PDB file of C-alpha atoms in Angstrom:
ATOM      1  CA  MET X   6      35.037  41.677 -70.526  1.00 37.00           C
ATOM      2  CA  ARG X   7      36.877  44.272 -68.346  1.00 37.00           C
ATOM      3  CA  MET X   8      38.225  42.709 -65.206  1.00 39.00           C
ATOM      4  CA  MET X   9      38.627  44.538 -62.020  1.00 41.00           C
ATOM      5  CA  THR X  10      42.194  45.821 -61.733  1.00 37.00           C
ATOM      6  CA  PRO X  11      44.482  44.452 -59.177  1.00 35.00           C
ATOM      7  CA  LEU X  12      44.538  47.677 -57.170  1.00 34.00           C
ATOM      8  CA  MET X  13      43.347  47.734 -53.506  1.00 32.00           C
ATOM      9  CA  SER X  14      40.600  50.308 -54.085  1.00 35.00           C
ATOM     10  CA  TYR X  15      37.123  50.635 -52.560  1.00 31.00           C
ATOM     11  CA  GLU X  16      35.335  49.835 -55.818  1.00 34.00           C
ATOM     12  CA  ASP X  17      37.473  46.850 -57.004  1.00 36.00           C
ATOM     13  CA  TYR X  18      37.347  44.243 -54.285  1.00 37.00           C
ATOM     14  CA  LEU X  19      34.355  42.946 -52.456  1.00 38.00           C
ATOM     15  CA  SER X  20      35.136  40.523 -49.626  1.00 37.00           C
ATOM     16  CA  LEU X  21      33.526  37.115 -48.542  1.00 33.00           C
ATOM     17  CA  PHE X  22      30.014  38.395 -47.908  1.00 37.00           C
ATOM     18  CA  SER X  23      29.738  41.533 -49.917  1.00 40.00           C
ATOM     19  CA  TYR X  24      31.722  43.036 -47.236  1.00 40.00           C
ATOM     20  CA  PRO X  25      32.761  46.585 -48.306  1.00 39.00           C
ATOM     21  CA  THR X  26      36.547  46.945 -49.011  1.00 38.00           C
ATOM     22  CA  TYR X  27      38.837  49.864 -48.186  1.00 39.00           C
ATOM     23  CA  SER X  28      41.694  51.863 -49.535  1.00 37.00           C
ATOM     24  CA  SER X  29      45.299  50.847 -49.260  1.00 39.00           C
ATOM     25  CA  ASP X  30      45.797  53.278 -46.276  1.00 43.00           C
ATOM     26  CA  GLU X  31      42.766  51.814 -44.550  1.00 42.00           C
ATOM     27  CA  LEU X  32      43.864  48.224 -45.090  1.00 42.00           C
ATOM     28  CA  ASN X  33      47.111  48.975 -43.441  1.00 46.00           C
ATOM     29  CA  ASN X  34      45.446  50.518 -40.445  1.00 48.00           C
ATOM     30  CA  GLU X  35      45.100  47.709 -37.940  1.00 48.00           C
ATOM     31  CA  GLU X  36      42.698  49.776 -35.680  1.00 49.00           C
ATOM     32  CA  GLY X  37      40.188  50.087 -38.669  1.00 47.00           C
ATOM     33  CA  PHE X  38      39.939  46.342 -38.790  1.00 56.00           C
ATOM     34  CA  SER X  39      40.087  45.465 -35.112  1.00 75.00           C
ATOM     35  CA  PHE X  40      36.271  46.282 -34.571  1.00 79.00           C
ATOM     36  CA  PRO X  41      34.879  43.959 -37.348  1.00 80.00           C
ATOM     37  CA  VAL X  42      37.259  41.269 -36.387  1.00 86.00           C
ATOM     38  CA  VAL X  43      36.345  41.345 -32.607  1.00 89.00           C
ATOM     39  CA  LEU X  44      32.631  41.696 -33.370  1.00 90.00           C
ATOM     40  CA  ASN X  45      32.667  38.767 -35.797  1.00 90.00           C
ATOM     41  CA  CYS X  46      34.466  36.567 -33.340  1.00 93.00           C
ATOM     42  CA  ILE X  47      31.858  37.256 -30.830  1.00 94.00           C
ATOM     43  CA  ILE X  48      29.008  36.605 -33.457  1.00 94.00           C
ATOM     44  CA  CYS X  49      30.609  33.315 -34.257  1.00 94.00           C
ATOM     45  CA  LEU X  50      30.824  32.257 -30.665  1.00 95.00           C
ATOM     46  CA  LEU X  51      27.219  33.334 -29.916  1.00 94.00           C
ATOM     47  CA  GLY X  52      25.772  31.961 -33.175  1.00 94.00           C
ATOM     48  CA  VAL X  53      27.510  28.500 -33.215  1.00 95.00           C
ATOM     49  CA  SER X  54      26.664  27.913 -29.386  1.00 94.00           C
ATOM     50  CA  GLY X  55      23.232  29.504 -29.353  1.00 92.00           C
ATOM     51  CA  ASN X  56      21.909  28.050 -32.658  1.00 94.00           C
ATOM     52  CA  GLY X  57      23.536  24.633 -31.818  1.00 93.00           C
ATOM     53  CA  LEU X  58      21.707  24.575 -28.463  1.00 91.00           C
ATOM     54  CA  VAL X  59      18.417  25.508 -30.119  1.00 92.00           C
ATOM     55  CA  MET X  60      18.740  22.764 -32.657  1.00 91.00           C
ATOM     56  CA  TRP X  61      19.543  20.342 -29.802  1.00 90.00           C
ATOM     57  CA  VAL X  62      16.423  21.282 -27.740  1.00 89.00           C
ATOM     58  CA  VAL X  63      14.110  21.129 -30.788  1.00 87.00           C
ATOM     59  CA  ILE X  64      15.476  17.700 -31.887  1.00 86.00           C
ATOM     60  CA  HIS X  65      15.735  15.998 -28.563  1.00 82.00           C
ATOM     61  CA  GLU X  66      13.134  17.724 -26.160  1.00 71.00           C
ATOM     62  CA  VAL X  67      10.550  19.516 -28.148  1.00 72.00           C
ATOM     63  CA  ARG X  68       7.614  17.810 -29.989  1.00 77.00           C
ATOM     64  CA  LYS X  69       7.988  17.460 -33.589  1.00 81.00           C
ATOM     65  CA  THR X  70       5.365  20.033 -35.022  1.00 87.00           C
ATOM     66  CA  VAL X  71       5.082  22.316 -38.094  1.00 90.00           C
ATOM     67  CA  SER X  72       6.117  25.386 -35.904  1.00 87.00           C
ATOM     68  CA  MET X  73       9.268  23.593 -34.841  1.00 90.00           C
ATOM     69  CA  ILE X  74      10.154  22.701 -38.438  1.00 92.00           C
ATOM     70  CA  TRP X  75      10.104  26.384 -39.212  1.00 92.00           C
ATOM     71  CA  ILE X  76      12.371  27.208 -36.148  1.00 91.00           C
ATOM     72  CA  ILE X  77      14.925  24.553 -36.973  1.00 93.00           C
ATOM     73  CA  ASN X  78      15.245  25.918 -40.431  1.00 94.00           C
ATOM     74  CA  LEU X  79      16.158  29.298 -38.965  1.00 93.00           C
ATOM     75  CA  SER X  80      18.582  27.760 -36.683  1.00 94.00           C
ATOM     76  CA  VAL X  81      20.225  25.566 -39.291  1.00 95.00           C
ATOM     77  CA  ALA X  82      20.740  28.503 -41.667  1.00 93.00           C
ATOM     78  CA  ASP X  83      22.204  30.707 -38.845  1.00 93.00           C
ATOM     79  CA  PHE X  84      24.293  27.868 -37.428  1.00 95.00           C
ATOM     80  CA  THR X  85      25.937  27.233 -40.825  1.00 94.00           C
ATOM     81  CA  PHE X  86      26.736  30.768 -41.487  1.00 92.00           C
ATOM     82  CA  THR X  87      28.254  31.492 -38.063  1.00 94.00           C
ATOM     83  CA  PHE X  88      30.242  28.107 -38.337  1.00 95.00           C
ATOM     84  CA  LEU X  89      31.926  29.232 -41.450  1.00 93.00           C
ATOM     85  CA  LEU X  90      32.478  32.842 -40.168  1.00 92.00           C
ATOM     86  CA  PRO X  91      35.991  32.137 -38.987  1.00 93.00           C
ATOM     87  CA  PHE X  92      37.158  32.256 -42.549  1.00 92.00           C
ATOM     88  CA  THR X  93      35.760  35.856 -42.931  1.00 89.00           C
ATOM     89  CA  VAL X  94      37.525  36.786 -39.560  1.00 90.00           C
ATOM     90  CA  VAL X  95      40.848  35.469 -41.065  1.00 90.00           C
ATOM     91  CA  GLN X  96      40.351  37.452 -44.163  1.00 87.00           C
ATOM     92  CA  GLN X  97      39.610  40.653 -42.288  1.00 83.00           C
ATOM     93  CA  ALA X  98      42.520  40.027 -39.985  1.00 86.00           C
ATOM     94  CA  LEU X  99      44.867  39.665 -43.075  1.00 86.00           C
ATOM     95  CA  ALA X 100      43.617  42.920 -44.564  1.00 81.00           C
ATOM     96  CA  LEU X 101      41.370  41.105 -47.088  1.00 81.00           C
ATOM     97  CA  HIS X 102      44.151  38.732 -48.203  1.00 87.00           C
ATOM     98  CA  TRP X 103      42.451  35.297 -48.998  1.00 91.00           C
ATOM     99  CA  PRO X 104      44.553  32.267 -48.367  1.00 91.00           C
ATOM    100  CA  PHE X 105      41.979  29.690 -48.721  1.00 92.00           C
ATOM    101  CA  GLY X 106      41.954  29.063 -52.489  1.00 90.00           C
ATOM    102  CA  SER X 107      39.512  29.426 -55.316  1.00 91.00           C
ATOM    103  CA  PHE X 108      36.871  26.846 -54.307  1.00 93.00           C
ATOM    104  CA  LEU X 109      36.326  28.311 -50.746  1.00 92.00           C
ATOM    105  CA  CYS X 110      36.243  31.735 -52.295  1.00 91.00           C
ATOM    106  CA  LYS X 111      33.152  30.734 -54.260  1.00 92.00           C
ATOM    107  CA  PHE X 112      31.741  28.273 -51.715  1.00 93.00           C
ATOM    108  CA  LEU X 113      31.760  30.545 -48.764  1.00 91.00           C
ATOM    109  CA  SER X 114      30.207  33.453 -50.665  1.00 90.00           C
ATOM    110  CA  PHE X 115      27.414  31.172 -51.934  1.00 93.00           C
ATOM    111  CA  SER X 116      26.789  29.787 -48.236  1.00 92.00           C
ATOM    112  CA  SER X 117      26.544  33.213 -46.774  1.00 89.00           C
ATOM    113  CA  GLN X 118      23.936  34.252 -49.460  1.00 92.00           C
ATOM    114  CA  LEU X 119      22.161  30.895 -48.878  1.00 94.00           C
ATOM    115  CA  ASN X 120      21.826  31.696 -45.165  1.00 90.00           C
ATOM    116  CA  MET X 121      20.341  35.072 -45.889  1.00 91.00           C
ATOM    117  CA  PHE X 122      17.754  33.685 -48.370  1.00 95.00           C
ATOM    118  CA  ALA X 123      16.897  30.610 -46.364  1.00 95.00           C
ATOM    119  CA  SER X 124      16.239  32.715 -43.336  1.00 92.00           C
ATOM    120  CA  VAL X 125      14.085  35.358 -45.034  1.00 93.00           C
ATOM    121  CA  PHE X 126      12.277  32.782 -47.063  1.00 95.00           C
ATOM    122  CA  THR X 127      11.511  30.712 -43.881  1.00 94.00           C
ATOM    123  CA  LEU X 128      10.145  34.100 -42.121  1.00 92.00           C
ATOM    124  CA  THR X 129       7.930  34.466 -45.099  1.00 94.00           C
ATOM    125  CA  VAL X 130       6.620  30.991 -44.841  1.00 95.00           C
ATOM    126  CA  ILE X 131       5.990  31.462 -41.143  1.00 91.00           C
ATOM    127  CA  ALA X 132       3.755  34.429 -41.969  1.00 90.00           C
ATOM    128  CA  LEU X 133       2.013  32.670 -44.757  1.00 93.00           C
ATOM    129  CA  ASP X 134       1.418  29.659 -42.660  1.00 91.00           C
ATOM    130  CA  ARG X 135      -0.306  31.573 -40.018  1.00 87.00           C
ATOM    131  CA  CYS X 136      -2.242  33.641 -42.612  1.00 89.00           C
ATOM    132  CA  ILE X 137      -3.609  30.524 -44.235  1.00 91.00           C
ATOM    133  CA  SER X 138      -4.427  29.032 -40.858  1.00 87.00           C
ATOM    134  CA  VAL X 139      -6.718  31.876 -39.885  1.00 85.00           C
ATOM    135  CA  THR X 140      -8.061  32.551 -43.389  1.00 88.00           C
ATOM    136  CA  PHE X 141      -8.680  28.986 -44.525  1.00 88.00           C
ATOM    137  CA  PRO X 142      -9.022  27.110 -41.303  1.00 85.00           C
ATOM    138  CA  ILE X 143     -10.642  23.941 -42.783  1.00 87.00           C
ATOM    139  CA  TRP X 144      -8.070  23.636 -45.499  1.00 87.00           C
ATOM    140  CA  SER X 145      -5.328  24.043 -42.911  1.00 84.00           C
ATOM    141  CA  GLN X 146      -6.821  21.427 -40.614  1.00 83.00           C
ATOM    142  CA  ASN X 147      -6.568  18.959 -43.402  1.00 86.00           C
ATOM    143  CA  HIS X 148      -3.105  19.788 -44.897  1.00 86.00           C
ATOM    144  CA  ARG X 149      -0.923  21.466 -42.326  1.00 88.00           C
ATOM    145  CA  THR X 150       1.133  18.509 -41.260  1.00 90.00           C
ATOM    146  CA  VAL X 151       4.803  17.824 -40.483  1.00 90.00           C
ATOM    147  CA  LYS X 152       5.210  15.976 -43.830  1.00 92.00           C
ATOM    148  CA  MET X 153       3.908  19.189 -45.670  1.00 93.00           C
ATOM    149  CA  ALA X 154       6.258  21.437 -43.536  1.00 93.00           C
ATOM    150  CA  LEU X 155       9.137  19.304 -44.638  1.00 94.00           C
ATOM    151  CA  GLY X 156       8.367  19.603 -48.165  1.00 96.00           C
ATOM    152  CA  VAL X 157       7.888  23.363 -47.877  1.00 96.00           C
ATOM    153  CA  SER X 158      11.328  23.405 -46.096  1.00 96.00           C
ATOM    154  CA  LEU X 159      12.863  21.552 -49.022  1.00 97.00           C
ATOM    155  CA  MET X 160      11.573  23.986 -51.462  1.00 97.00           C
ATOM    156  CA  VAL X 161      12.770  26.837 -49.378  1.00 97.00           C
ATOM    157  CA  TRP X 162      16.380  25.564 -49.453  1.00 97.00           C
ATOM    158  CA  ILE X 163      16.214  24.809 -53.072  1.00 97.00           C
ATOM    159  CA  LEU X 164      14.971  28.288 -53.933  1.00 96.00           C
ATOM    160  CA  ALA X 165      17.663  29.785 -51.699  1.00 96.00           C
ATOM    161  CA  ALA X 166      20.332  27.752 -53.354  1.00 96.00           C
ATOM    162  CA  VAL X 167      19.194  28.850 -56.898  1.00 96.00           C
ATOM    163  CA  PHE X 168      19.195  32.500 -55.876  1.00 95.00           C
ATOM    164  CA  SER X 169      22.600  32.185 -54.292  1.00 95.00           C
ATOM    165  CA  SER X 170      24.291  30.426 -57.133  1.00 94.00           C
ATOM    166  CA  PRO X 171      25.433  33.503 -58.974  1.00 92.00           C
ATOM    167  CA  CYS X 172      27.782  34.127 -56.100  1.00 89.00           C
ATOM    168  CA  PHE X 173      29.478  30.894 -56.729  1.00 90.00           C
ATOM    169  CA  LEU X 174      29.628  31.483 -60.546  1.00 90.00           C
ATOM    170  CA  ILE X 175      31.092  34.946 -60.493  1.00 89.00           C
ATOM    171  CA  ARG X 176      33.586  34.809 -57.586  1.00 89.00           C
ATOM    172  CA  GLU X 177      37.191  34.453 -58.463  1.00 88.00           C
ATOM    173  CA  ILE X 178      40.563  34.977 -56.882  1.00 88.00           C
ATOM    174  CA  MET X 179      43.464  37.274 -58.135  1.00 87.00           C
ATOM    175  CA  GLU X 180      47.061  37.601 -57.253  1.00 83.00           C
ATOM    176  CA  ASP X 181      47.990  41.150 -56.469  1.00 76.00           C
ATOM    177  CA  GLY X 182      51.700  41.479 -57.251  1.00 72.00           C
ATOM    178  CA  VAL X 183      51.792  45.051 -55.735  1.00 74.00           C
ATOM    179  CA  GLU X 184      50.413  44.270 -52.406  1.00 73.00           C
ATOM    180  CA  GLY X 185      51.498  40.606 -52.367  1.00 77.00           C
ATOM    181  CA  LYS X 186      47.973  39.448 -51.552  1.00 84.00           C
ATOM    182  CA  THR X 187      45.311  37.063 -53.005  1.00 88.00           C
ATOM    183  CA  ILE X 188      42.037  38.758 -53.461  1.00 86.00           C
ATOM    184  CA  CYS X 189      38.578  37.024 -53.504  1.00 87.00           C
ATOM    185  CA  PHE X 190      36.261  39.286 -55.544  1.00 83.00           C
ATOM    186  CA  TYR X 191      33.443  39.687 -57.998  1.00 83.00           C
ATOM    187  CA  SER X 192      34.700  39.132 -61.601  1.00 82.00           C
ATOM    188  CA  VAL X 193      31.898  40.714 -63.495  1.00 81.00           C
ATOM    189  CA  LYS X 194      31.225  44.000 -65.176  1.00 82.00           C
ATOM    190  CA  GLU X 195      29.746  46.598 -62.991  1.00 81.00           C
ATOM    191  CA  TYR X 196      26.331  46.581 -64.664  1.00 84.00           C
ATOM    192  CA  ILE X 197      25.905  42.980 -64.026  1.00 87.00           C
ATOM    193  CA  LEU X 198      26.852  43.366 -60.435  1.00 83.00           C
ATOM    194  CA  ARG X 199      24.302  46.251 -60.163  1.00 86.00           C
ATOM    195  CA  ASN X 200      21.602  43.944 -61.509  1.00 89.00           C
ATOM    196  CA  LEU X 201      22.638  41.222 -59.106  1.00 89.00           C
ATOM    197  CA  MET X 202      22.426  43.679 -56.176  1.00 87.00           C
ATOM    198  CA  LEU X 203      19.042  44.934 -57.326  1.00 91.00           C
ATOM    199  CA  SER X 204      17.685  41.465 -57.598  1.00 92.00           C
ATOM    200  CA  ARG X 205      18.953  40.594 -54.223  1.00 91.00           C
ATOM    201  CA  PHE X 206      17.282  43.691 -52.538  1.00 92.00           C
ATOM    202  CA  ILE X 207      13.927  42.798 -54.256  1.00 93.00           C
ATOM    203  CA  LEU X 208      14.124  38.895 -53.513  1.00 94.00           C
ATOM    204  CA  ALA X 209      15.745  38.945 -50.217  1.00 92.00           C
ATOM    205  CA  PHE X 210      14.090  42.123 -48.658  1.00 92.00           C
ATOM    206  CA  LEU X 211      11.435  44.013 -50.567  1.00 92.00           C
ATOM    207  CA  MET X 212       9.280  40.982 -51.623  1.00 95.00           C
ATOM    208  CA  PRO X 213       9.508  39.063 -48.391  1.00 93.00           C
ATOM    209  CA  PHE X 214       8.842  42.119 -46.294  1.00 91.00           C
ATOM    210  CA  SER X 215       5.812  43.094 -48.344  1.00 93.00           C
ATOM    211  CA  ILE X 216       4.329  39.601 -48.085  1.00 94.00           C
ATOM    212  CA  ILE X 217       5.010  39.371 -44.314  1.00 92.00           C
ATOM    213  CA  THR X 218       3.354  42.854 -43.719  1.00 90.00           C
ATOM    214  CA  ILE X 219       0.232  41.735 -45.822  1.00 93.00           C
ATOM    215  CA  CYS X 220      -0.031  38.536 -43.950  1.00 91.00           C
ATOM    216  CA  TYR X 221       0.220  40.021 -40.520  1.00 86.00           C
ATOM    217  CA  CYS X 222      -2.332  42.832 -41.397  1.00 88.00           C
ATOM    218  CA  ILE X 223      -4.857  39.977 -42.444  1.00 88.00           C
ATOM    219  CA  ILE X 224      -3.986  37.964 -39.274  1.00 83.00           C
ATOM    220  CA  LEU X 225      -4.489  41.199 -37.133  1.00 80.00           C
ATOM    221  CA  VAL X 226      -7.985  41.692 -38.636  1.00 81.00           C
ATOM    222  CA  LYS X 227      -9.068  37.905 -38.337  1.00 77.00           C
ATOM    223  CA  VAL X 228      -7.997  37.049 -34.863  1.00 71.00           C
ATOM    224  CA  ARG X 229      -7.815  40.580 -32.937  1.00 66.00           C
ATOM    225  CA  GLN X 230     -10.015  39.522 -30.264  1.00 53.00           C
ATOM    226  CA  ARG X 231      -8.112  36.232 -29.708  1.00 55.00           C
ATOM    227  CA  TRP X 232      -4.790  38.098 -29.683  1.00 50.00           C
ATOM    228  CA  ARG X 233      -6.042  40.389 -26.969  1.00 49.00           C
ATOM    229  CA  LYS X 234      -7.026  37.457 -24.739  1.00 48.00           C
ATOM    230  CA  SER X 235      -3.859  35.603 -25.216  1.00 47.00           C
ATOM    231  CA  SER X 236      -0.518  35.990 -23.384  1.00 46.00           C
ATOM    232  CA  GLY X 237       1.260  39.335 -24.254  1.00 50.00           C
ATOM    233  CA  ARG X 238       4.577  37.462 -23.970  1.00 52.00           C
ATOM    234  CA  SER X 239       3.462  34.683 -26.335  1.00 49.00           C
ATOM    235  CA  GLN X 240       1.984  37.010 -29.002  1.00 57.00           C
ATOM    236  CA  ARG X 241       5.192  38.894 -29.562  1.00 68.00           C
ATOM    237  CA  VAL X 242       7.837  36.256 -29.933  1.00 73.00           C
ATOM    238  CA  THR X 243       7.344  35.770 -33.724  1.00 77.00           C
ATOM    239  CA  CYS X 244       7.191  39.626 -34.202  1.00 82.00           C
ATOM    240  CA  LEU X 245      10.545  40.093 -32.445  1.00 83.00           C
ATOM    241  CA  ILE X 246      12.146  37.361 -34.648  1.00 85.00           C
ATOM    242  CA  ILE X 247      10.759  38.962 -37.841  1.00 87.00           C
ATOM    243  CA  TRP X 248      11.523  42.615 -36.839  1.00 88.00           C
ATOM    244  CA  ALA X 249      15.019  41.744 -35.644  1.00 89.00           C
ATOM    245  CA  PHE X 250      15.902  40.165 -39.028  1.00 88.00           C
ATOM    246  CA  PHE X 251      14.638  43.099 -41.016  1.00 89.00           C
ATOM    247  CA  ILE X 252      16.245  45.727 -38.674  1.00 92.00           C
ATOM    248  CA  CYS X 253      19.600  43.857 -39.049  1.00 92.00           C
ATOM    249  CA  TRP X 254      19.490  43.713 -42.761  1.00 91.00           C
ATOM    250  CA  LEU X 255      17.680  46.821 -43.870  1.00 91.00           C
ATOM    251  CA  PRO X 256      20.917  49.236 -43.490  1.00 92.00           C
ATOM    252  CA  PHE X 257      22.943  46.607 -45.340  1.00 90.00           C
ATOM    253  CA  HIS X 258      20.624  46.307 -48.358  1.00 89.00           C
ATOM    254  CA  VAL X 259      19.829  49.942 -48.712  1.00 89.00           C
ATOM    255  CA  LEU X 260      23.458  51.178 -48.375  1.00 89.00           C
ATOM    256  CA  TYR X 261      24.910  48.487 -50.621  1.00 84.00           C
ATOM    257  CA  LEU X 262      22.241  49.117 -53.360  1.00 84.00           C
ATOM    258  CA  ILE X 263      22.913  52.755 -53.263  1.00 87.00           C
ATOM    259  CA  HIS X 264      26.733  52.063 -53.479  1.00 82.00           C
ATOM    260  CA  THR X 265      26.390  49.819 -56.348  1.00 78.00           C
ATOM    261  CA  MET X 266      24.072  52.027 -58.208  1.00 81.00           C
ATOM    262  CA  THR X 267      25.876  55.392 -57.626  1.00 82.00           C
ATOM    263  CA  ASN X 268      29.387  54.423 -56.620  1.00 74.00           C
ATOM    264  CA  LEU X 269      28.966  56.650 -53.373  1.00 78.00           C
ATOM    265  CA  HIS X 270      31.486  55.483 -50.810  1.00 75.00           C
ATOM    266  CA  PHE X 271      30.112  54.730 -47.376  1.00 79.00           C
ATOM    267  CA  THR X 272      33.374  53.995 -45.929  1.00 75.00           C
ATOM    268  CA  THR X 273      32.204  54.009 -42.273  1.00 77.00           C
ATOM    269  CA  SER X 274      28.495  53.245 -42.466  1.00 84.00           C
ATOM    270  CA  LEU X 275      28.620  50.130 -44.819  1.00 81.00           C
ATOM    271  CA  PRO X 276      31.053  48.324 -42.705  1.00 79.00           C
ATOM    272  CA  LEU X 277      28.927  48.840 -39.655  1.00 84.00           C
ATOM    273  CA  ALA X 278      25.724  47.905 -41.537  1.00 88.00           C
ATOM    274  CA  THR X 279      27.501  44.724 -42.737  1.00 85.00           C
ATOM    275  CA  CYS X 280      28.381  43.935 -39.124  1.00 86.00           C
ATOM    276  CA  LEU X 281      24.864  44.542 -38.150  1.00 90.00           C
ATOM    277  CA  ALA X 282      23.595  41.988 -40.819  1.00 90.00           C
ATOM    278  CA  TYR X 283      26.037  39.502 -39.462  1.00 90.00           C
ATOM    279  CA  THR X 284      24.457  39.765 -36.028  1.00 92.00           C
ATOM    280  CA  SER X 285      21.158  38.476 -37.407  1.00 91.00           C
ATOM    281  CA  SER X 286      22.654  35.059 -37.416  1.00 91.00           C
ATOM    282  CA  CYS X 287      23.080  34.987 -33.554  1.00 92.00           C
ATOM    283  CA  ILE X 288      20.190  37.163 -32.369  1.00 91.00           C
ATOM    284  CA  ASN X 289      17.419  34.493 -32.430  1.00 88.00           C
ATOM    285  CA  PRO X 290      18.783  32.446 -29.401  1.00 87.00           C
ATOM    286  CA  LEU X 291      19.352  35.657 -27.580  1.00 84.00           C
ATOM    287  CA  LEU X 292      15.707  36.567 -28.208  1.00 84.00           C
ATOM    288  CA  TYR X 293      14.604  32.974 -26.995  1.00 80.00           C
ATOM    289  CA  MET X 294      16.437  33.539 -23.700  1.00 75.00           C
ATOM    290  CA  TYR X 295      15.108  36.978 -23.252  1.00 71.00           C
ATOM    291  CA  VAL X 296      11.440  35.964 -23.604  1.00 71.00           C
ATOM    292  CA  GLY X 297      11.866  32.702 -21.684  1.00 59.00           C
ATOM    293  CA  ARG X 298      10.970  32.569 -17.932  1.00 57.00           C
ATOM    294  CA  GLY X 299      13.373  31.259 -15.418  1.00 54.00           C
ATOM    295  CA  SER X 300      16.863  31.978 -13.890  1.00 49.00           C
ATOM    296  CA  CYS X 301      19.245  33.739 -16.223  1.00 51.00           C
ATOM    297  CA  ILE X 302      21.639  30.860 -15.886  1.00 52.00           C
ATOM    298  CA  GLN X 303      19.070  28.261 -16.922  1.00 65.00           C
ATOM    299  CA  ILE X 304      19.562  28.930 -20.655  1.00 74.00           C
ATOM    300  CA  LYS X 305      18.318  25.697 -21.739  1.00 74.00           C
ATOM    301  CA  LYS X 306      15.020  26.030 -19.780  1.00 75.00           C
ATOM    302  CA  ARG X 307      14.459  29.517 -20.968  1.00 76.00           C
ATOM    303  CA  ILE X 308      14.914  28.313 -24.713  1.00 79.00           C
ATOM    304  CA  GLN X 309      12.449  25.441 -24.028  1.00 77.00           C
ATOM    305  CA  ILE X 310       9.732  27.799 -22.788  1.00 78.00           C
ATOM    306  CA  THR X 311      10.082  30.225 -25.601  1.00 77.00           C
ATOM    307  CA  LEU X 312       9.824  27.361 -28.124  1.00 79.00           C
ATOM    308  CA  LYS X 313       6.610  26.271 -26.479  1.00 76.00           C
ATOM    309  CA  LEU X 314       5.429  29.857 -26.734  1.00 74.00           C
ATOM    310  CA  LEU X 315       6.402  29.996 -30.316  1.00 75.00           C
ATOM    311  CA  HIS X 316       4.477  26.825 -31.003  1.00 72.00           C
ATOM    312  CA  GLU X 317       1.478  28.216 -29.338  1.00 71.00           C
ATOM    313  CA  GLU X 318       1.590  31.525 -31.265  1.00 67.00           C
ATOM    314  CA  MET X 319       2.214  29.928 -34.629  1.00 68.00           C
ATOM    315  CA  SER X 320      -0.506  27.424 -34.190  1.00 65.00           C
ATOM    316  CA  ILE X 321      -3.425  29.860 -33.856  1.00 56.00           C
ATOM    317  CA  ASN X 322      -6.313  28.043 -35.692  1.00 48.00           C
ATOM    318  CA  SER X 323      -3.693  25.429 -36.774  1.00 48.00           C
ATOM    319  CA  SER X 324      -4.538  22.006 -37.972  1.00 42.00           C
ATOM    320  CA  ARG X 325      -6.110  19.498 -35.648  1.00 41.00           C
ATOM    321  CA  SER X 326      -3.720  16.703 -37.205  1.00 39.00           C
ATOM    322  CA  GLU X 327      -0.689  18.669 -35.718  1.00 42.00           C
ATOM    323  CA  TRP X 328      -2.418  18.912 -32.351  1.00 41.00           C
ATOM    324  CA  ARG X 329      -3.001  15.122 -32.398  1.00 42.00           C
ATOM    325  CA  LEU X 330       0.494  14.531 -33.252  1.00 39.00           C
ATOM    326  CA  SER X 331       1.860  16.711 -30.486  1.00 44.00           C
ATOM    327  CA  ARG X 332      -0.527  15.059 -28.027  1.00 45.00           C
ATOM    328  CA  ALA X 333       0.766  11.525 -29.260  1.00 42.00           C
ATOM    329  CA  GLY X 334       4.289  12.564 -28.431  1.00 43.00           C
ATOM    330  CA  GLU X 335       3.569  13.425 -24.793  1.00 43.00           C
TER     331      GLU X 335
END
């Protein structure tokens, strides 16, 4: 099997999270790396603090409902990714030198993919949950329980882990004697990498986006009148979360797929698209604070209000059993 050569070229080395690599001249240009390093530091701080606060509010101060199980899944995935983001920051600051060893090279690539799959699968489950609730209300009333949601969440994480496992298997480190660096890269032939990128595009973007679109079209037809009567603020929360995720990830998936299929070098746009994809892990808490009412400094209160709106919105025609459970927790 032909291995990638130890030259610091755009094609050869892919960083921790499929981050596009650069030529030797670009690697030695500190200004070229200052922007992603600074931006990822900001994303790390916002993601860890914001998602940590959301998890704390959900666990301690919000009723345990199906809707909140979906929200905490999103928060756990995003918190995990942003918590591990400092490794990527160090790698970028060291011009793609990887000082953390083989296991972390594999594990951190796996965990970043796990976050992506877990997030998009959870958003798909949210859309399916709402669609089933309005299409089969009797079945939903009998089966839409917290226990069911926990089982579905477990399946989401198992599937996400399975689809992320290739990143763990094909990541390797290599000593570059010319540059004096250790590189974390994909050690597979180009056609295998292309197939993996195509599969990721289909599984993590095209299929989920298609399912979500179909589900919300059905919901729109079924409950149009109810939506018109409901709070405008409430009915747009879930849509904001879904659209924010796909807007953040669309440029990354499209550009990276084109790059692996054609070897076109998006030297500027691909790094920017990757940074935009990273922001998806810190954007949900910001959306919660934007939607929630209250003083700008009352962050916790704004998040609590938005989570209640999310529960209200996701529970259109939801099960009576969940409503009874929520009332019991009052």
